[in-house]
Short mmCIF file of C-alpha atoms and ligand atoms in Angstrom, two decimals:
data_model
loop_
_atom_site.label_atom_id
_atom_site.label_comp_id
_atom_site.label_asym_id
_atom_site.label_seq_id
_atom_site.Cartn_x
_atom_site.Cartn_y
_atom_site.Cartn_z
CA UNK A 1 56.21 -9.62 96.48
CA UNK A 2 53.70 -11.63 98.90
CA UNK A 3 50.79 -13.53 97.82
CA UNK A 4 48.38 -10.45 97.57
CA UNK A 5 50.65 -8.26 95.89
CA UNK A 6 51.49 -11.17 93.14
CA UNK A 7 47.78 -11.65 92.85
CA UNK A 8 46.67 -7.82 92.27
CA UNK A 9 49.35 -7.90 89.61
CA UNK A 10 48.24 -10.82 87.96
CA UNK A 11 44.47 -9.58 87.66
CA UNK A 12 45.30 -6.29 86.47
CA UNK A 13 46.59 -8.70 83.69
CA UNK A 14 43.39 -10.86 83.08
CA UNK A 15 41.22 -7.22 83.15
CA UNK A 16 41.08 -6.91 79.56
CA UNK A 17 42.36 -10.86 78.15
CA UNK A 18 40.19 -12.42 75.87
CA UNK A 19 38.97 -16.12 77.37
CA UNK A 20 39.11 -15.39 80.54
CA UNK A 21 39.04 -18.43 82.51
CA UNK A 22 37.05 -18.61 85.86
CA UNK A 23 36.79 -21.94 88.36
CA UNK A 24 34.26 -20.78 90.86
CA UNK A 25 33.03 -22.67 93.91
CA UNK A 26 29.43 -21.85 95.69
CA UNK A 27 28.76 -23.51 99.00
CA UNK A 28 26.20 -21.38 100.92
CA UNK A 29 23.38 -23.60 101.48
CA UNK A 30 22.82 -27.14 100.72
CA UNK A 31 24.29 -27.39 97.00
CA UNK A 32 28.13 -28.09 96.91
CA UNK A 33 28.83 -26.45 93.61
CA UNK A 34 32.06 -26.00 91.03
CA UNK A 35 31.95 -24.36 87.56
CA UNK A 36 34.98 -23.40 85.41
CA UNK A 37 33.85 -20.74 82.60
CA UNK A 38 35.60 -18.91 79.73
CA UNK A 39 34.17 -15.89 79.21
CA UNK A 40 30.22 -15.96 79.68
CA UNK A 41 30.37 -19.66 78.47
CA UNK A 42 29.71 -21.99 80.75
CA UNK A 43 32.55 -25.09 80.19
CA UNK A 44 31.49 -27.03 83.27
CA UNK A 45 28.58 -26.46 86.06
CA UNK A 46 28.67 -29.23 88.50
CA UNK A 47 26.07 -28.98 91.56
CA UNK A 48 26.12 -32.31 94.08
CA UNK A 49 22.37 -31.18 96.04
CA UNK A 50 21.90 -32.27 99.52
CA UNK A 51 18.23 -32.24 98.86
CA UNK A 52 17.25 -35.93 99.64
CA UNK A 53 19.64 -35.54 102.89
CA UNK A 54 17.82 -32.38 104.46
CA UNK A 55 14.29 -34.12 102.98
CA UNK A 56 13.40 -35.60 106.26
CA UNK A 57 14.06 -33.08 108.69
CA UNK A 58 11.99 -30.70 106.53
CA UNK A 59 14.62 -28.00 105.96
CA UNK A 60 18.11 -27.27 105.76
CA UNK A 61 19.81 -28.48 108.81
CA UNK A 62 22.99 -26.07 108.92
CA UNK A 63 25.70 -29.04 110.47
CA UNK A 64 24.59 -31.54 107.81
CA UNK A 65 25.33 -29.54 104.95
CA UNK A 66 28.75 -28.18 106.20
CA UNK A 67 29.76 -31.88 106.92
CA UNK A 68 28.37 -33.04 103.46
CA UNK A 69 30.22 -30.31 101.57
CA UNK A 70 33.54 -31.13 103.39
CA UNK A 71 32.54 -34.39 102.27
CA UNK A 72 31.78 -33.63 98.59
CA UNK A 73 33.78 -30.03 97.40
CA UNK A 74 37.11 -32.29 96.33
CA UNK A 75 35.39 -34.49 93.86
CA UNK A 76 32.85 -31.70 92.62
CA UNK A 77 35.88 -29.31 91.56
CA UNK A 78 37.83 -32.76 90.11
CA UNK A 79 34.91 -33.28 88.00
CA UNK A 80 33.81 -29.89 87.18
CA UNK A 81 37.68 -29.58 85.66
CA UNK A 82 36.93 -33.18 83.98
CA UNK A 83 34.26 -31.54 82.03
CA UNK A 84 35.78 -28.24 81.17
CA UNK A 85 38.42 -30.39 79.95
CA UNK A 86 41.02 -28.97 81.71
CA UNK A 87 43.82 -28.74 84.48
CA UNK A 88 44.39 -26.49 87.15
CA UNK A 89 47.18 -24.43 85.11
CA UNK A 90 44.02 -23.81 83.07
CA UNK A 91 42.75 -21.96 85.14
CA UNK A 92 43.53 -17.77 85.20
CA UNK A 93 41.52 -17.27 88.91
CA UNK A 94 39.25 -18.88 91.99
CA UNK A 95 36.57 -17.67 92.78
CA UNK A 96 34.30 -18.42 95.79
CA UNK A 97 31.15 -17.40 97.84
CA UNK A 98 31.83 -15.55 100.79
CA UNK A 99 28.28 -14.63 101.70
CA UNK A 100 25.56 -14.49 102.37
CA UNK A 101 24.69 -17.82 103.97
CA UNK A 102 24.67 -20.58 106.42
CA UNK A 103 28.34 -20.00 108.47
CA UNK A 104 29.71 -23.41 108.64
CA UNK A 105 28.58 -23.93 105.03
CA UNK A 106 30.18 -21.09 103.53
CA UNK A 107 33.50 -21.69 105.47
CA UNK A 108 33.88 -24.90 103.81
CA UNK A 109 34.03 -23.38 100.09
CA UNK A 110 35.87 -20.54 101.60
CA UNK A 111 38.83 -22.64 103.09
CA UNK A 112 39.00 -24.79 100.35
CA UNK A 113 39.02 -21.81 97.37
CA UNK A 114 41.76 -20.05 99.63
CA UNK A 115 44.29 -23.29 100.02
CA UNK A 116 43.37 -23.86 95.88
CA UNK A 117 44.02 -20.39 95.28
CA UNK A 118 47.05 -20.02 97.33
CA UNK A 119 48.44 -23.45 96.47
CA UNK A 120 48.24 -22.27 92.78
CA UNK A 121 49.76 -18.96 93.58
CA UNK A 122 46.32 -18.07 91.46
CA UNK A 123 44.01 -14.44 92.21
CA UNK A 124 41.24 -15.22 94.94
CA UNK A 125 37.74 -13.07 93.92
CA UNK A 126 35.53 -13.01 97.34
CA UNK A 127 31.21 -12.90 95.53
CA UNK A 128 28.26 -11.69 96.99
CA UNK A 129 26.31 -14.51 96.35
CA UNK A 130 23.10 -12.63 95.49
CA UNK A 131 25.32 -10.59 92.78
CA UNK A 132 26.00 -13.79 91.93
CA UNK A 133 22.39 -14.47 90.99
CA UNK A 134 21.54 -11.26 89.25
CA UNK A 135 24.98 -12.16 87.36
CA UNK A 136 23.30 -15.41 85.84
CA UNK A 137 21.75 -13.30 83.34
CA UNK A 138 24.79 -12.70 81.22
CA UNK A 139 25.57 -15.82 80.78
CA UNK A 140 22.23 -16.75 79.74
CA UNK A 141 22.53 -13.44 77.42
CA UNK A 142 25.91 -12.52 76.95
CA UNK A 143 25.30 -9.12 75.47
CA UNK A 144 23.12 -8.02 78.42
CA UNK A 145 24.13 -4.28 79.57
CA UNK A 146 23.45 -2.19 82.50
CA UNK A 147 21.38 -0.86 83.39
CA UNK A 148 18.34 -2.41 84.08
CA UNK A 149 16.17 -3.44 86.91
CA UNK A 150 16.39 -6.58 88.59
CA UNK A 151 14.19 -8.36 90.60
CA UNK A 152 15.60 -11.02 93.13
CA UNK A 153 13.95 -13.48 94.07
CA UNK A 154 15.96 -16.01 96.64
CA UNK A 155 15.00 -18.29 99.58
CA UNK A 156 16.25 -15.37 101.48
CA UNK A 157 15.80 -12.08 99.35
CA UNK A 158 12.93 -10.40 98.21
CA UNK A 159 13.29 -7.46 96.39
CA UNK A 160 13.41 -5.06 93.32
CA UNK A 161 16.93 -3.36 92.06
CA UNK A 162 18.58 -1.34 89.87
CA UNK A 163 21.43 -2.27 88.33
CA UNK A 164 23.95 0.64 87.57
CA UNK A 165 26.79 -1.14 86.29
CA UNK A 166 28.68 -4.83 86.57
CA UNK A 167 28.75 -4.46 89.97
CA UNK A 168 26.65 -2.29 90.96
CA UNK A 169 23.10 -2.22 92.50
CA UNK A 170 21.07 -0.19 93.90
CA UNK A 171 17.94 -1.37 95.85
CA UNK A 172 14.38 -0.05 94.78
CA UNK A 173 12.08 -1.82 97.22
CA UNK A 174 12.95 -4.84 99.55
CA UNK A 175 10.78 -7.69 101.28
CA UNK A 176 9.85 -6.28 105.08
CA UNK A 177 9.35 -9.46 106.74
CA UNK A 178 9.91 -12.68 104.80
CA UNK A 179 11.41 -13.16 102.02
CA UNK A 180 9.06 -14.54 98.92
CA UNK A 181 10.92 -18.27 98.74
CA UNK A 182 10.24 -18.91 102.45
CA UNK A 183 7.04 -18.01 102.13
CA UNK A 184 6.46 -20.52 99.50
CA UNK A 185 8.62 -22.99 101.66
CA UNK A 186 6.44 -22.42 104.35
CA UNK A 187 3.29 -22.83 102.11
CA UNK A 188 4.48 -26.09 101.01
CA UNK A 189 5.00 -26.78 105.11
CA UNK A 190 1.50 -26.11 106.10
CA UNK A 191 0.40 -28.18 103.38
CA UNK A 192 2.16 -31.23 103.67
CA UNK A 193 4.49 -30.83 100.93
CA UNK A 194 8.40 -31.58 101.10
CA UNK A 195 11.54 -29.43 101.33
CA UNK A 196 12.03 -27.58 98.90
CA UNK A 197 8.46 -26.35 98.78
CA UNK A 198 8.71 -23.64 95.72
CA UNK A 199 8.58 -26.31 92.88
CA UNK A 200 5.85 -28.24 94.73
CA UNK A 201 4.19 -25.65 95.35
CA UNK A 202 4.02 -24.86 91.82
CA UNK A 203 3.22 -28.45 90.73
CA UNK A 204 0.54 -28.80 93.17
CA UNK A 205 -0.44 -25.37 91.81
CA UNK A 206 -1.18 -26.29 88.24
CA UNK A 207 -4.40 -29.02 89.28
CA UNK A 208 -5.57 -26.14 91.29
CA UNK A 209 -7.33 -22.33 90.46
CA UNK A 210 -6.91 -18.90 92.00
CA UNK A 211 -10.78 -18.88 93.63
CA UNK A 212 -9.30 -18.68 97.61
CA UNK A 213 -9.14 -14.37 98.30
CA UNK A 214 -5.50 -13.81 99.54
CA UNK A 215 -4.85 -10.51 101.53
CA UNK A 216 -3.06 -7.35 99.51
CA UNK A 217 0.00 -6.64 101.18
CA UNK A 218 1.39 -2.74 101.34
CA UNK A 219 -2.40 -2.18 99.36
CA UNK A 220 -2.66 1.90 100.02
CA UNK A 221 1.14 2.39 100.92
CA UNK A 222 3.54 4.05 97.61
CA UNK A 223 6.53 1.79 97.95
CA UNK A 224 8.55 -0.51 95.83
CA UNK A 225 9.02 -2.20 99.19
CA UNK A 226 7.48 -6.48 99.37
CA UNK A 227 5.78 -8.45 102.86
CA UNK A 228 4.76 -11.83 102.40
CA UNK A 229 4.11 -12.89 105.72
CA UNK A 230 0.61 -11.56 104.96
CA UNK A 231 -0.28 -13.99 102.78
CA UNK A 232 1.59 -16.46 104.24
CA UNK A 233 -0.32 -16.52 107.55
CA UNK A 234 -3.86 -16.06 105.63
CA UNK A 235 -2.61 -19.72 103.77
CA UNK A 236 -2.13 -20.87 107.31
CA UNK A 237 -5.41 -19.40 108.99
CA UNK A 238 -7.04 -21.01 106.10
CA UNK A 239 -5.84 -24.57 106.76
CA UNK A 240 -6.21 -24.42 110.30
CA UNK A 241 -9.48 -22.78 110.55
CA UNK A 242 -10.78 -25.97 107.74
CA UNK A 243 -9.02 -28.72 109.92
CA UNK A 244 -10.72 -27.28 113.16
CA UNK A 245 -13.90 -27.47 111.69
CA UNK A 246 -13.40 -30.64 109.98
CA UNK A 247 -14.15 -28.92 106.78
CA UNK A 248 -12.71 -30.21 103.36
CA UNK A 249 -10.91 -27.80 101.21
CA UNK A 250 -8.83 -28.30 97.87
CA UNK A 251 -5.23 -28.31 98.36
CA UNK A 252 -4.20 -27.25 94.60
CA UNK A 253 -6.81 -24.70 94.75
CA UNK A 254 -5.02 -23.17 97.99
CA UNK A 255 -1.62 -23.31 96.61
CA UNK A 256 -3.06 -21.53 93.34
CA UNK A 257 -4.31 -18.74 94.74
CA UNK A 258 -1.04 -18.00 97.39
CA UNK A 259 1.14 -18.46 93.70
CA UNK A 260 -0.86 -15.88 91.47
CA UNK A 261 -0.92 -13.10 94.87
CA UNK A 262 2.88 -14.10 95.35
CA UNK A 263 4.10 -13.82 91.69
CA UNK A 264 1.39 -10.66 90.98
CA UNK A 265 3.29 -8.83 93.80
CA UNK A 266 6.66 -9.55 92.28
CA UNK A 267 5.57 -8.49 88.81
CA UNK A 268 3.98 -5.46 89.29
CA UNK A 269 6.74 -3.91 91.64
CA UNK A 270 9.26 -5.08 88.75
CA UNK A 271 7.27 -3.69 86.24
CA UNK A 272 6.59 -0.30 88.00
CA UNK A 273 9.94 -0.01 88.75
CA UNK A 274 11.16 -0.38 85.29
CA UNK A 275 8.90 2.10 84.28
CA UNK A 276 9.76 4.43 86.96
CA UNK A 277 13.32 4.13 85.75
CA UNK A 278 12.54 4.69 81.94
CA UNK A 279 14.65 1.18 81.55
CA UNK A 280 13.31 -1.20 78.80
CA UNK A 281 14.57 -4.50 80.08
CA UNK A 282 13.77 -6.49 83.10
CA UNK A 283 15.81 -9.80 84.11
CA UNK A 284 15.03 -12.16 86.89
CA UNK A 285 17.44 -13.77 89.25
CA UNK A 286 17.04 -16.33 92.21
CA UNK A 287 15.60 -19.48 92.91
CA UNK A 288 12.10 -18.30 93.65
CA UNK A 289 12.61 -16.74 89.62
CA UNK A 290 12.56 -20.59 88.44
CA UNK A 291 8.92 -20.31 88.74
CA UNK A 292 7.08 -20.47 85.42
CA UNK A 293 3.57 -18.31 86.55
CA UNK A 294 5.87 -15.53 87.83
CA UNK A 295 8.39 -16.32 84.39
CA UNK A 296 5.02 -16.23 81.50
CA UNK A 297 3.20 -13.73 83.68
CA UNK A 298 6.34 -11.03 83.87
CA UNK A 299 7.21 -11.62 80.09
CA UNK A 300 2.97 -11.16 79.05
CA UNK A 301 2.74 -7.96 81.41
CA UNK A 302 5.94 -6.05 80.67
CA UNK A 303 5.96 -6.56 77.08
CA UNK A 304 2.67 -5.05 76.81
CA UNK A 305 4.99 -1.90 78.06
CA UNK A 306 7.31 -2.46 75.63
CA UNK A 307 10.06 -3.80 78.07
CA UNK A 308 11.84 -7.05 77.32
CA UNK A 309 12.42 -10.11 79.94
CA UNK A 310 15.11 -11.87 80.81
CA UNK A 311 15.80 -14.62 82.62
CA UNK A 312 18.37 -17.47 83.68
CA UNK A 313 17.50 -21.29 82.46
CA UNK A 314 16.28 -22.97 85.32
CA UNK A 315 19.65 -24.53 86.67
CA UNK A 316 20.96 -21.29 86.68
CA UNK A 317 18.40 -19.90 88.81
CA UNK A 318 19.10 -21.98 91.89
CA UNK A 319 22.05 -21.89 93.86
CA UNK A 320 25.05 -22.84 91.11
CA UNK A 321 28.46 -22.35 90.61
CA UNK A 322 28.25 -20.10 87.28
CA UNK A 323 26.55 -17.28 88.26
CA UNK A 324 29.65 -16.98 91.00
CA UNK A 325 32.01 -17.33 88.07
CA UNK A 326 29.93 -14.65 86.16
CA UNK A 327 30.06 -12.29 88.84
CA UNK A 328 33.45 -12.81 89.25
CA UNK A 329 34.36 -12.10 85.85
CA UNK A 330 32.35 -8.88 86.07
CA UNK A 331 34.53 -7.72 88.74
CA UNK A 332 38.22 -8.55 87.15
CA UNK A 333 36.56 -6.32 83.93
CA UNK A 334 35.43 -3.99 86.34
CA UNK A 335 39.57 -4.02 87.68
CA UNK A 336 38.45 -5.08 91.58
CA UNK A 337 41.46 -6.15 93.78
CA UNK A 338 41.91 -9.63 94.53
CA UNK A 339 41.06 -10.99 98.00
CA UNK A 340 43.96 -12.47 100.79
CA UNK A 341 44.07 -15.15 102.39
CA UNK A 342 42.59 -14.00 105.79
CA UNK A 343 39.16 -13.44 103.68
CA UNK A 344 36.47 -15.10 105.64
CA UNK A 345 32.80 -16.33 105.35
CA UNK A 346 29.88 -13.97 106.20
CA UNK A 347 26.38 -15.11 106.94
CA UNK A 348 25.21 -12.00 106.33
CA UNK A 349 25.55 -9.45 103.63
CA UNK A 350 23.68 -6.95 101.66
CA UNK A 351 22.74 -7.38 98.61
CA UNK A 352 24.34 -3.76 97.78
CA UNK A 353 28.14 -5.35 99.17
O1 KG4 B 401 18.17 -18.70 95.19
P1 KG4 B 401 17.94 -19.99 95.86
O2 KG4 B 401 18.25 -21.25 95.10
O3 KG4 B 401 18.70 -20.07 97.21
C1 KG4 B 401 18.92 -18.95 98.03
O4 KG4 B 401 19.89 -18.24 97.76
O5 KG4 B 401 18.06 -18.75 98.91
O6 KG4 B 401 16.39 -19.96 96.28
C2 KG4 B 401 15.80 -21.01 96.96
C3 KG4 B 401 14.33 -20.69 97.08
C4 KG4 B 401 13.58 -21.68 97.96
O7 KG4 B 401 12.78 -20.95 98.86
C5 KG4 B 401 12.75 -22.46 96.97
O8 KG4 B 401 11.55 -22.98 97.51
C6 KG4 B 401 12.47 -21.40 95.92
O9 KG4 B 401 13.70 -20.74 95.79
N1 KG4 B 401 12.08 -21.98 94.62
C7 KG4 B 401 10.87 -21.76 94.05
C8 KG4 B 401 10.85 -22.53 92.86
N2 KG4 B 401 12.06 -23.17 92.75
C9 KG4 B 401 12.80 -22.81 93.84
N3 KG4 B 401 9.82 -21.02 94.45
C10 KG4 B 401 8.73 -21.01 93.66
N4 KG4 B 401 8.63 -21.73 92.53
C11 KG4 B 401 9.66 -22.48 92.08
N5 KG4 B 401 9.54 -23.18 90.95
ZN1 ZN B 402 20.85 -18.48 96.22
#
């Protein structure tokens, strides 16, 4: 038997055991990441951010962040191991990010999860790194069961899904032009705030109140479907038409008002949805779903429907290594076939892969 075939054999094995044990590795962006879970329990979670690098240039810059995970993925799967208290023979399976992401990025976590895996003799799981996120509800709530709907929120997704199964999604309504985090990063931009601007957005929000009119995207149109670049250019227009005229304004008062339109968008498309679909719970997954307005304001609205939130804890919102490891444990109980070594990185994919 070749690698593959040994592989496929061993994870019809680990379908059905009991402590399944999961190292996962996430590199897609700027977060080198390792966790090793049994289970839905989380042993280790280990994330070495590249935020303070990428800080001064204002964004992620793609080359930096390949060369600082090469830099950091050996000692972040050393220590995640270290705090799972364990060893490699530990370990029943790799998994790793494939996509979606930055290229070079991705390739790093890809390489390295294929010479672990193969060096190990150990099944290879390929995640869809925005599975990944939806997935970070079960291990915040273990007995969570499809279906429900989902609403992702990422730097790079915007949009509202139903999910049929483990692995399964189907998409609802999706962002037409930017995505809801970029917006907010771009917010942050035009106001002077650094990378990443969600959480200062939402800092800055909190001295500030929602008196600044912000357009209604998609107002008279029957869709599940999100565009943010609406708002996003009336935050602009607004700054640029004050500094022309040498006009004050309030800053917290700005980044108020673009927070409740954002997170009122998100919110009633989820909640619509869910009622559309009969289902009576609603989970959040992404970075963007870290935000506490869009968190308080989805749990108030939906449970006066009688539909219960979920959502991750905050570190398992943003880009981790768990949610990978939750997906992939999803799939092996879901009997998926284990990935060869040729599997390579994708920048894109859908969410629906
Ligand atoms: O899911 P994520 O960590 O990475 C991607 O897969 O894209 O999402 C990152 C995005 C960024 O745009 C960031 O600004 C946004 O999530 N974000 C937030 C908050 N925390 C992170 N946006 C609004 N409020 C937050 N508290
Ligand atoms: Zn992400």
């Amino acid at each position: 038997m070749n690698y593959l075939e040994r592989a496929n054999e061993k994870l019809k094995s680990l379908k059905d055991k009991q402590g399944l044990v999961v190292l996962a590795i996430e590199s897609s962006c700027d977060e080198t990441a390792c966790a090793v879970t049994r289970d839905r329990v989380v042993l280790a979670n280990v994330i070495a951010s590249q935020i303070e690098i990428h800080k001064r240039f204002g964004g992620v810059v793609p080359e930096i962040a390949s060369r600082n995970h090469t830099l950091a993925i050996d000692n972040v799967v050393r220590q995640a191991l270290s705090d799972a208290k364990m060893t490699f023979d530990d370990i029943d399976c790799i998994a790793v990010t494939y996509g979606a992401g930055l290229l070079g990025a991705l390739l790093v976590g890809v390489s390295y999860a294929k010479a672990l895996a193969y060096a190990l003799d150990k099944p290879l799981i390929a995640v869809n790194h925005i599975k990944g996120h939806v997935a970070a509800n079960y291990l915040a709530k273990p007995d969570l069961e499809p279906p429900f709907v989902c609403l992702i929120a990422s730097g790079g997704h915007t949009a509202v899904t139903y999910v049929k199964s483990l692995t399964e999604i189907e998409i609802l309504g999706s962002t037409q032009d930017d995505a809801c985090g970029e917006a907010f990063d771009k917010v942050a931009r035009v106001l002077g705030l650094p990378y990443p601007g969600g959480p200062q957005v939402q800092k800055l929000a909190e001295q500030g109140k929602p008196v600044i009119e912000m357009p209604t995207p998609l107002k008279d149109k029957h869709t599940y479907d999100f565009s943010y670049s609406g708002i996003k250019t009336a935050v602009i227009n607004y700054v640029h038409n004050k500094e022309q005229k040498g006009e004050e304004y309030s800053p917290a008062d700005l980044a108020c008002s673009f927070q409740e339109k954002a997170t009122d968008i998100m919110v009633n498309n989820a909640i619509a949805c869910a009622v559309d679909k009969g289902v009576k719970t609603l989970v959040i997954a992404g970075g963007v779903g870290s935000n506490q307005v869009l968190r308080a304001k989805m749990k108030t609205r939906a449970e006066e429907k009688g539909i219960e939130v979920f959502y991750p804890p905050l570190g398992l919102c943003t880009d981790n290594a768990a949610m990978i490891a939750s997906h992939a444990y999803n799939m092996i109980r879901c009997g998926c076939e284990a990935s060869d070594i040729s599997l390579d990185a994708k920048a894109n994919v859908k969410i629906t892969d």
